[in-house]
Each structure stands twice: as structure tokens, then as C-alpha cells.
PDB file of C-alpha atoms in Angstrom:
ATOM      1  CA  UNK U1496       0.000   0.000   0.000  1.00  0.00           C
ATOM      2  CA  UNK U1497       1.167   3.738  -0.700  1.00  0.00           C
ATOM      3  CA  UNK U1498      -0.345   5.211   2.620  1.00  0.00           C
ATOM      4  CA  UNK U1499       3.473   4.585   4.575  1.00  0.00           C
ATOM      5  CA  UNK U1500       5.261   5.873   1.229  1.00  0.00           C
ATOM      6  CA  UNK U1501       2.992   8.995   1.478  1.00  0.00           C
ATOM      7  CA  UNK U1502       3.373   9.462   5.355  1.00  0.00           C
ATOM      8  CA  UNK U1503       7.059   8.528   5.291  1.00  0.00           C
ATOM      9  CA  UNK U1504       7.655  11.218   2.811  1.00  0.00           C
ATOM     10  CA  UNK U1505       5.913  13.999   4.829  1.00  0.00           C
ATOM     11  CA  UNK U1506       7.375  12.862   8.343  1.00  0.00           C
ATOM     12  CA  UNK U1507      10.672  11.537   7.727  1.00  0.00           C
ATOM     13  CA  UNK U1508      11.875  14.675   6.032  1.00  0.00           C
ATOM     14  CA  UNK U1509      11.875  16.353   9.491  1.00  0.00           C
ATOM     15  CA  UNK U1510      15.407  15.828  11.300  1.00  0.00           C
ATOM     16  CA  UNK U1511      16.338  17.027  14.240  1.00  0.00           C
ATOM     17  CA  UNK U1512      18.574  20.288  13.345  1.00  0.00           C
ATOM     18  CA  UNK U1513      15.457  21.621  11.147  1.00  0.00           C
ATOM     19  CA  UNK U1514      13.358  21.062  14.248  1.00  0.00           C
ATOM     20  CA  UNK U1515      13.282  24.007  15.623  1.00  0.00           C
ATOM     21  CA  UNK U1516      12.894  25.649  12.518  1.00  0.00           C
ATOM     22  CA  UNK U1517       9.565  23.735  11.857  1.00  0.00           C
ATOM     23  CA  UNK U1518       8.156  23.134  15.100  1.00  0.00           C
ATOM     24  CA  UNK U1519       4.020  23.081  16.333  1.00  0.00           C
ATOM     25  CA  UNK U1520       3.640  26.568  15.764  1.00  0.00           C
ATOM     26  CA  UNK U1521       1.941  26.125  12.590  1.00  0.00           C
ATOM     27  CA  UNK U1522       0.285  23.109  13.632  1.00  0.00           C
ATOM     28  CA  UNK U1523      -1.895  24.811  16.172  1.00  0.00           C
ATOM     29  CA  UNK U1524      -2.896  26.673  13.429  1.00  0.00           C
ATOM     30  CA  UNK U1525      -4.243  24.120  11.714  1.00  0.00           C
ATOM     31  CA  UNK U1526      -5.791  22.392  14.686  1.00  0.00           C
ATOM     32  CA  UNK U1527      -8.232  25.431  15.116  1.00  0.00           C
ATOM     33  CA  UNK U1528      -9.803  24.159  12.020  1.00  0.00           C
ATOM     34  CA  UNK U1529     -10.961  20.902  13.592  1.00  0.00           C
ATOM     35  CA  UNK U1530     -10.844  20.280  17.093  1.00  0.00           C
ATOM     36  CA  UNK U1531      -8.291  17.717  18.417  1.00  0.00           C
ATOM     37  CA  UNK U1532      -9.632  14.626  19.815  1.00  0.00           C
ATOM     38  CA  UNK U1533      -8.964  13.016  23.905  1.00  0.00           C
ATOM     39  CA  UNK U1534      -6.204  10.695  24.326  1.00  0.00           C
ATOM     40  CA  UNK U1535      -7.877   7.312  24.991  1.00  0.00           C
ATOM     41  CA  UNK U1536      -9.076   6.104  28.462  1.00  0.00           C
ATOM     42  CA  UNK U1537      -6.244   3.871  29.084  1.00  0.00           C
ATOM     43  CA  UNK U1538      -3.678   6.511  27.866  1.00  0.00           C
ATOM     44  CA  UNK U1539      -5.440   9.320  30.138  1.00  0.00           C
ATOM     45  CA  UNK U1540      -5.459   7.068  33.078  1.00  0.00           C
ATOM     46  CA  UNK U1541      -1.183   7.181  33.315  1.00  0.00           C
ATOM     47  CA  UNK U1542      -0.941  11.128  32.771  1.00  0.00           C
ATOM     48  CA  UNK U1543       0.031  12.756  35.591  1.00  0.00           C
ATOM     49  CA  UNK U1544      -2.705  15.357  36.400  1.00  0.00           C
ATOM     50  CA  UNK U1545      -2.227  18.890  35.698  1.00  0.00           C
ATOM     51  CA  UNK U1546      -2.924  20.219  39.106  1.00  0.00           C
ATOM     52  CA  UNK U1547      -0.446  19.455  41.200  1.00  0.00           C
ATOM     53  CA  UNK U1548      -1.207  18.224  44.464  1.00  0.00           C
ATOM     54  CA  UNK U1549      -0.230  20.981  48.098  1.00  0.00           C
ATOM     55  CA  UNK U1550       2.605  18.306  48.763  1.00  0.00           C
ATOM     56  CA  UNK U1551       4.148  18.488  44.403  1.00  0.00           C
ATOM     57  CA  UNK U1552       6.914  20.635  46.083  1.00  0.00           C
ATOM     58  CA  UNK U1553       9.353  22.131  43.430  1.00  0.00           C
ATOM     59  CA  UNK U1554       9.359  19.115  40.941  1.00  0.00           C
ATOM     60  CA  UNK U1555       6.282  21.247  38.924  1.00  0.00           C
ATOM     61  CA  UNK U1556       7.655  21.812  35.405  1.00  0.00           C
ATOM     62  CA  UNK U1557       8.222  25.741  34.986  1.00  0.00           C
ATOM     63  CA  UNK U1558       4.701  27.124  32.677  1.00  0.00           C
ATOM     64  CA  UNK U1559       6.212  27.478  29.514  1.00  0.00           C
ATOM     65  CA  UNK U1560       6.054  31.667  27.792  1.00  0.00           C
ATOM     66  CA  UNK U1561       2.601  30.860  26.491  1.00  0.00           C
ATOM     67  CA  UNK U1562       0.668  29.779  30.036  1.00  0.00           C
ATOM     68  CA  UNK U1563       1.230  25.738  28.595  1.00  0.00           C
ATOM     69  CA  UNK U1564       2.432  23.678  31.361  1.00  0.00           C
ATOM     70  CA  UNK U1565       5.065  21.278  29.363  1.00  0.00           C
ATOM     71  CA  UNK U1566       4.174  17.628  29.020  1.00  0.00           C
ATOM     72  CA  UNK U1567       6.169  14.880  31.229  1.00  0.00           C
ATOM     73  CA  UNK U1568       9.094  13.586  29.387  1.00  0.00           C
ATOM     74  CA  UNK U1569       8.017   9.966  29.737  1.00  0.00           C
ATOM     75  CA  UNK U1570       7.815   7.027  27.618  1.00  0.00           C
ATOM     76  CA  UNK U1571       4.119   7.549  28.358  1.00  0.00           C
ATOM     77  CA  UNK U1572       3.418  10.283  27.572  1.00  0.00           C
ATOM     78  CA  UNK U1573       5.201   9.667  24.472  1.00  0.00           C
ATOM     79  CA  UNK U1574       2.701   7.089  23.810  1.00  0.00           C
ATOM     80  CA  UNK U1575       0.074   8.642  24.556  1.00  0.00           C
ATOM     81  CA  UNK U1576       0.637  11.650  21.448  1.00  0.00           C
ATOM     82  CA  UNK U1577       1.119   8.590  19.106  1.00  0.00           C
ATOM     83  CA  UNK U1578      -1.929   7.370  19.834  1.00  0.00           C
ATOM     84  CA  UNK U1579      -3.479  10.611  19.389  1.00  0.00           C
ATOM     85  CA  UNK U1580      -1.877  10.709  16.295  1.00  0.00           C
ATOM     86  CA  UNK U1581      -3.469   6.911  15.377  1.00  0.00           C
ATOM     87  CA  UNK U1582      -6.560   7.432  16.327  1.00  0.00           C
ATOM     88  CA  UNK U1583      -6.540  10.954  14.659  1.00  0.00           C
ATOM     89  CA  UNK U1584      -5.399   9.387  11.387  1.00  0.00           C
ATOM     90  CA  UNK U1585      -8.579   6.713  12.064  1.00  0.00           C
ATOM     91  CA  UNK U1586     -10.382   9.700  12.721  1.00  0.00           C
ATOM     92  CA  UNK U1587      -9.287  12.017   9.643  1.00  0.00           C
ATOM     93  CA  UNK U1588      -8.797  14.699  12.036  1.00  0.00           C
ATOM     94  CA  UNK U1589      -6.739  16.612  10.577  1.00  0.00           C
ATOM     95  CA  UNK U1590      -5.807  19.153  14.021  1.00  0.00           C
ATOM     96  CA  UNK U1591      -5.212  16.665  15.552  1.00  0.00           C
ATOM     97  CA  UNK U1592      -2.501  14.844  13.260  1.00  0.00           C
ATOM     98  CA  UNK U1593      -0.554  17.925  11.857  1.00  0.00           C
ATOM     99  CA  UNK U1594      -0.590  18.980  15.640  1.00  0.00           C
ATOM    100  CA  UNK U1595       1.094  15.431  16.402  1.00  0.00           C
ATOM    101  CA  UNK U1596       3.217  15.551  13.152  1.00  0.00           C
ATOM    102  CA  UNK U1597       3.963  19.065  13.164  1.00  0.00           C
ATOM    103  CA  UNK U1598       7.459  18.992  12.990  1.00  0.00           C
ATOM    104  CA  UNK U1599       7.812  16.370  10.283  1.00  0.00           C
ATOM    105  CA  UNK U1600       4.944  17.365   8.174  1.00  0.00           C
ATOM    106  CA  UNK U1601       6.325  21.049   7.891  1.00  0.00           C
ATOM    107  CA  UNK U1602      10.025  19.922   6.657  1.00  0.00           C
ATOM    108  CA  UNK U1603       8.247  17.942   4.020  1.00  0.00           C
ATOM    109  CA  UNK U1604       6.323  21.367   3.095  1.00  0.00           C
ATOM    110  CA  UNK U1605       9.700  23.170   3.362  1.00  0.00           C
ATOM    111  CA  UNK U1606      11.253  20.779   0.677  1.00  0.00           C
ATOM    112  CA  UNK U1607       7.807  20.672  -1.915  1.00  0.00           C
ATOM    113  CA  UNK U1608       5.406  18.558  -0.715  1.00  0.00           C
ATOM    114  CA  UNK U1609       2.833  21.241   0.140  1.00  0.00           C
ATOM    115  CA  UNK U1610       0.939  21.814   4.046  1.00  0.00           C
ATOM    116  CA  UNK U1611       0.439  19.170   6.162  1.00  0.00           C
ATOM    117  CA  UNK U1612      -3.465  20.148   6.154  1.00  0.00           C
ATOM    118  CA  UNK U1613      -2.891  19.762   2.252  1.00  0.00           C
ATOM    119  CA  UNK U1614      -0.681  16.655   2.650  1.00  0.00           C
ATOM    120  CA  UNK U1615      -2.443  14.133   5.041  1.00  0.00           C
ATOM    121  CA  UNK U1616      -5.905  14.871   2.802  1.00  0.00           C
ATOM    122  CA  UNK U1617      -4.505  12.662   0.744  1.00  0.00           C
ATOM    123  CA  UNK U1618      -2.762   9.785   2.972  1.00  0.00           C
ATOM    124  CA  UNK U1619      -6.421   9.676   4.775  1.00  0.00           C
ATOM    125  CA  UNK U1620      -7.668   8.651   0.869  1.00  0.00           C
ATOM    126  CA  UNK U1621      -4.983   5.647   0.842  1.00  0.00           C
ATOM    127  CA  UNK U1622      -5.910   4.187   4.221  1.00  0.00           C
ATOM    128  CA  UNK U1623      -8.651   1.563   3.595  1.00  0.00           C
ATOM    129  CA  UNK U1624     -12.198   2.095   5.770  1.00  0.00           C
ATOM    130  CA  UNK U1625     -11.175  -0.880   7.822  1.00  0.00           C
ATOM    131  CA  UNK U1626      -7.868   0.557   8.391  1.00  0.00           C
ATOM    132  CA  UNK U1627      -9.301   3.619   9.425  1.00  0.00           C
ATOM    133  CA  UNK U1628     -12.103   2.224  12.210  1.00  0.00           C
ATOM    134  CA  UNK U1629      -9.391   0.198  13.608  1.00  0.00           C
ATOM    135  CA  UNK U1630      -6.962   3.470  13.794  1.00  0.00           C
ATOM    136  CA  UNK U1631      -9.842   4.581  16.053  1.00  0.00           C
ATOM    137  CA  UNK U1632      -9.460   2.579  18.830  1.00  0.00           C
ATOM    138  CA  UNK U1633      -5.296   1.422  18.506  1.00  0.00           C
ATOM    139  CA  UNK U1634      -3.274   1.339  21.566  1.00  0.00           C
ATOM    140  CA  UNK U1635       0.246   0.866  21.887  1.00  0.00           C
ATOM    141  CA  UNK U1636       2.020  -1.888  23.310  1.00  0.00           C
ATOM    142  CA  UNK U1637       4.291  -0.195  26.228  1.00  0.00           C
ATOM    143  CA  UNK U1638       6.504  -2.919  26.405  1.00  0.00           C
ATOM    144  CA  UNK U1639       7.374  -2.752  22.837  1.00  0.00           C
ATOM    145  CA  UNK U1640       8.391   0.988  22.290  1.00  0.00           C
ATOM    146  CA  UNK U1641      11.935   1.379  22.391  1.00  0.00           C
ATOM    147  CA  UNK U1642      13.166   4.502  24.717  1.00  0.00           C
ATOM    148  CA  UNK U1643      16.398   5.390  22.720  1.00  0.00           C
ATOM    149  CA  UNK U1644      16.786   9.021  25.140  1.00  0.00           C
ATOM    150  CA  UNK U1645      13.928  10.632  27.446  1.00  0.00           C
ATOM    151  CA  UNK U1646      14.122  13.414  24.568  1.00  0.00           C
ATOM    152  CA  UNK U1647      13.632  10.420  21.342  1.00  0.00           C
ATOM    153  CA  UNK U1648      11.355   7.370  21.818  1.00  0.00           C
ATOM    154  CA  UNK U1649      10.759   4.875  18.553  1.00  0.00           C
ATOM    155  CA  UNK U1650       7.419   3.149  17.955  1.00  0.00           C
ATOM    156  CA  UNK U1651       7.911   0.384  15.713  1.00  0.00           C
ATOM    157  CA  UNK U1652       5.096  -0.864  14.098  1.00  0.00           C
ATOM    158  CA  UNK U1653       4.970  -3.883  16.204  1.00  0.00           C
ATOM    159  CA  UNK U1654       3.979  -2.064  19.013  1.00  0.00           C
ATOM    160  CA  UNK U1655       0.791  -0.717  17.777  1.00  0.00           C
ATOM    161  CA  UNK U1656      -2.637  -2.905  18.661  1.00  0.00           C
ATOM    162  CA  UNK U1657      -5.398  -2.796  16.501  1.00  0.00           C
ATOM    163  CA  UNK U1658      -8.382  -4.978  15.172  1.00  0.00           C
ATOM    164  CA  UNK U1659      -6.986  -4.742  11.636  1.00  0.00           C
ATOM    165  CA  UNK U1660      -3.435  -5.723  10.416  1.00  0.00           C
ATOM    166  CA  UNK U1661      -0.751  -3.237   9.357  1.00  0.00           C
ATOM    167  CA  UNK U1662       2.494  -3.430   7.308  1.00  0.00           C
ATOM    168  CA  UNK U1663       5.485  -1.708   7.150  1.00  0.00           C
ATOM    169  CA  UNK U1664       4.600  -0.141   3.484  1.00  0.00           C
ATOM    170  CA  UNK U1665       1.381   1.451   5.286  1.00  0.00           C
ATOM    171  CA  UNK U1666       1.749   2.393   8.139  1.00  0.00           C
ATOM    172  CA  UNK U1667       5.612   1.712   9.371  1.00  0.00           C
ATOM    173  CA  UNK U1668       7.342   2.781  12.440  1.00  0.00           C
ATOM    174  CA  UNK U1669       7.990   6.257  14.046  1.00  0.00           C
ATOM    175  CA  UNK U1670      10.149   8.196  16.445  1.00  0.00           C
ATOM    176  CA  UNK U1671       9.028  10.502  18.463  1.00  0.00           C
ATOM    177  CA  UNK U1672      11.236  13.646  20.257  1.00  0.00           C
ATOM    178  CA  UNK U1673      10.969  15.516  23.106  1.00  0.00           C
ATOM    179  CA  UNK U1674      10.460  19.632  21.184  1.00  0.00           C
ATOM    180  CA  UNK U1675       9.075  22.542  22.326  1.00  0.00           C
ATOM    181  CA  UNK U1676       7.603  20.850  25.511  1.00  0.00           C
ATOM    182  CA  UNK U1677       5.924  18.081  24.268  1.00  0.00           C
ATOM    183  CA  UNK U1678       6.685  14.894  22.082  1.00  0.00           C
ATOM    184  CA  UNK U1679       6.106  14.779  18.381  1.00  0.00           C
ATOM    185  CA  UNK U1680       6.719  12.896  15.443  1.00  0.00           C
ATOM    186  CA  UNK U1681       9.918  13.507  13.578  1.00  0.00           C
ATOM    187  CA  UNK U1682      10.635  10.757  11.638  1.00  0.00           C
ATOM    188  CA  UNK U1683       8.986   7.810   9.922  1.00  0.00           C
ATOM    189  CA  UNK U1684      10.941   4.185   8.614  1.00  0.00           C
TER     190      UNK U1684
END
């Protein structure tokens, strides 16, 4: 199938020294034209809450210049973004996946491949309707992501758990790095 070709192409042309240079800014653009969707249940259960209790002491992340507390550097918490990015991709919720894939999808932009609004219009036309209900529900097998750094955790394909069967050559395996306070996906194999 041509969906990982596609995706590959617009995430894996993000490296880590263009980063900065094509981080989430523009994504949260294009999440206000579609709201994101919630993290699932299970992945919501192992955030730590925002609040942080009387006793959280100094070991509260600093608020970031924009009022956004940043996101644990966890393994996951990494999970949990690629499964918003599955389940967005299930979902064809655009926001949500250019949010997710911000980084990646704007380096692809950068070198011709047009917005990631643009872009992932047409991977969501390559993924078949199966594909796409079971992208709705997919969780991600913890004990299969590899934690390379805190800052860059892979997700091989192999760790993904779904009700429909993926390959390499359509949907692959991803890393995900620690930028601007958050994970996101940088790269795609």
C-alpha cells in the first residue's frame, strides 16, 4: 500500500537540526480548524494530572512563555501523542494529526510537498475504511516501544494494537522527540 510511502515522505523529512525551525507553531494553526480529539481512556489514566497536588513541592515543570504547562518527558506520555496521532489518522482529524506531526509534516512542506493540512488529505484517501475504524481505537504496546533518550522514543510498528493488520509499506514505524515541551513525530521508517 502507498499510505506509509505517502506518510514517510511527509514525516521523515523532518530531522532534528530543522526542528526548531519547523516546530508546532503552525500546527496549532491548523488544529483550530478541527478540534483535536482526547487521548484514549487507558492513555489518560497514566498522565500525571495537571494540578499538582499541596505536597508536588518544586518538581512542577516551569509554565512554559505561552501559560502551557510542558508535558512529562516519559515514555508515556510519548505514547500517549502517538496514539493521538493513530486514532486521529482513524479519525481524519486533521488538528489533531498535523498537531502530532507538526514537525515532520512542515520539513516535508519546506522541501515541496505542500501543508500538512494539504498533505495528510490525501494519505487519509490511501488508508482503507477498515484501516481507518481500527486506527480509532489502537493502543500501543508499552513494552514494545523502544526509549532510545527521554528526549527520542521509537514506535515500531509492532507495538501498535489494533483490530486490523498493518504493514510496514502502510503504516511503518515512528520516532518521536521531546520539542518545544511536548513529544512529536519527527521521523517515519
Amino acid at each position: 500500500m502507498r499510505t506509509q510511502a505517502m506518510v514517510r515522505a511527509v514525516v521523515s523529512a523532518c530531522v532534528v537540526l530543522a526542528a526548531g525551525a519547523c516546530g508546532p507553531e503552525k500546527s496549532e494553526e491548523d488544529a483550530a480548524t478541527k478540534p483535536s480529539r482526547q487521548p484514549s481512556a487507558s492513555a489518560a489514566a497514566k498522565e500525571p494530572s495537571a494540578v499538582p497536588s499541596p505536597s508536588a513541592g518544586t518538581g512542577k515543570p516551569s509554565v512554559s512563555a505561552t501559560g502551557k504547562q510542558p508535558a512529562p518527558m516519559t515514555k508515556e506520555r510519548a505514547i500517549q501523542r502517538y496514539e493521538q496521532y493513530l486514532h486521529g489518522l482513524g479519525h481524519e482529524d486533521i488538528g489533531t494529526v498535523c498537531e502530532v506531526a507538526g514537525p515532520g509534516a512542515k520539513k516535508a512542506q519546506d522541501q515541496g510537498f505542500g501543508p500538512c493540512t494539504s498533505t495528510y488529505v490525501i494519505v487519509f484517501q490511501m488508508i482503507s475504511p477498515e484501516q481507518k475504524k481500527a486506527l480509532q481505537t489502537a493502543t500501543v504496546d508499552p513494552q514494545r516501544v523502544v526509549v532510545r533518550t527521554p528526549e527520542k522514543i521509537e514506535m515500531p510498528l509492532e507495538a501498535v494494537r489494533s483490530s486490523a493488520t498493518f504493514t510496514e509499506s502502510d503504516l511503518g514505524s515512528y520516532t518521536l522527540e521531546y520539542l518545544k515541551n511536548d513529544y512529536y513525530i519527527t521521523d517515519g521508517q
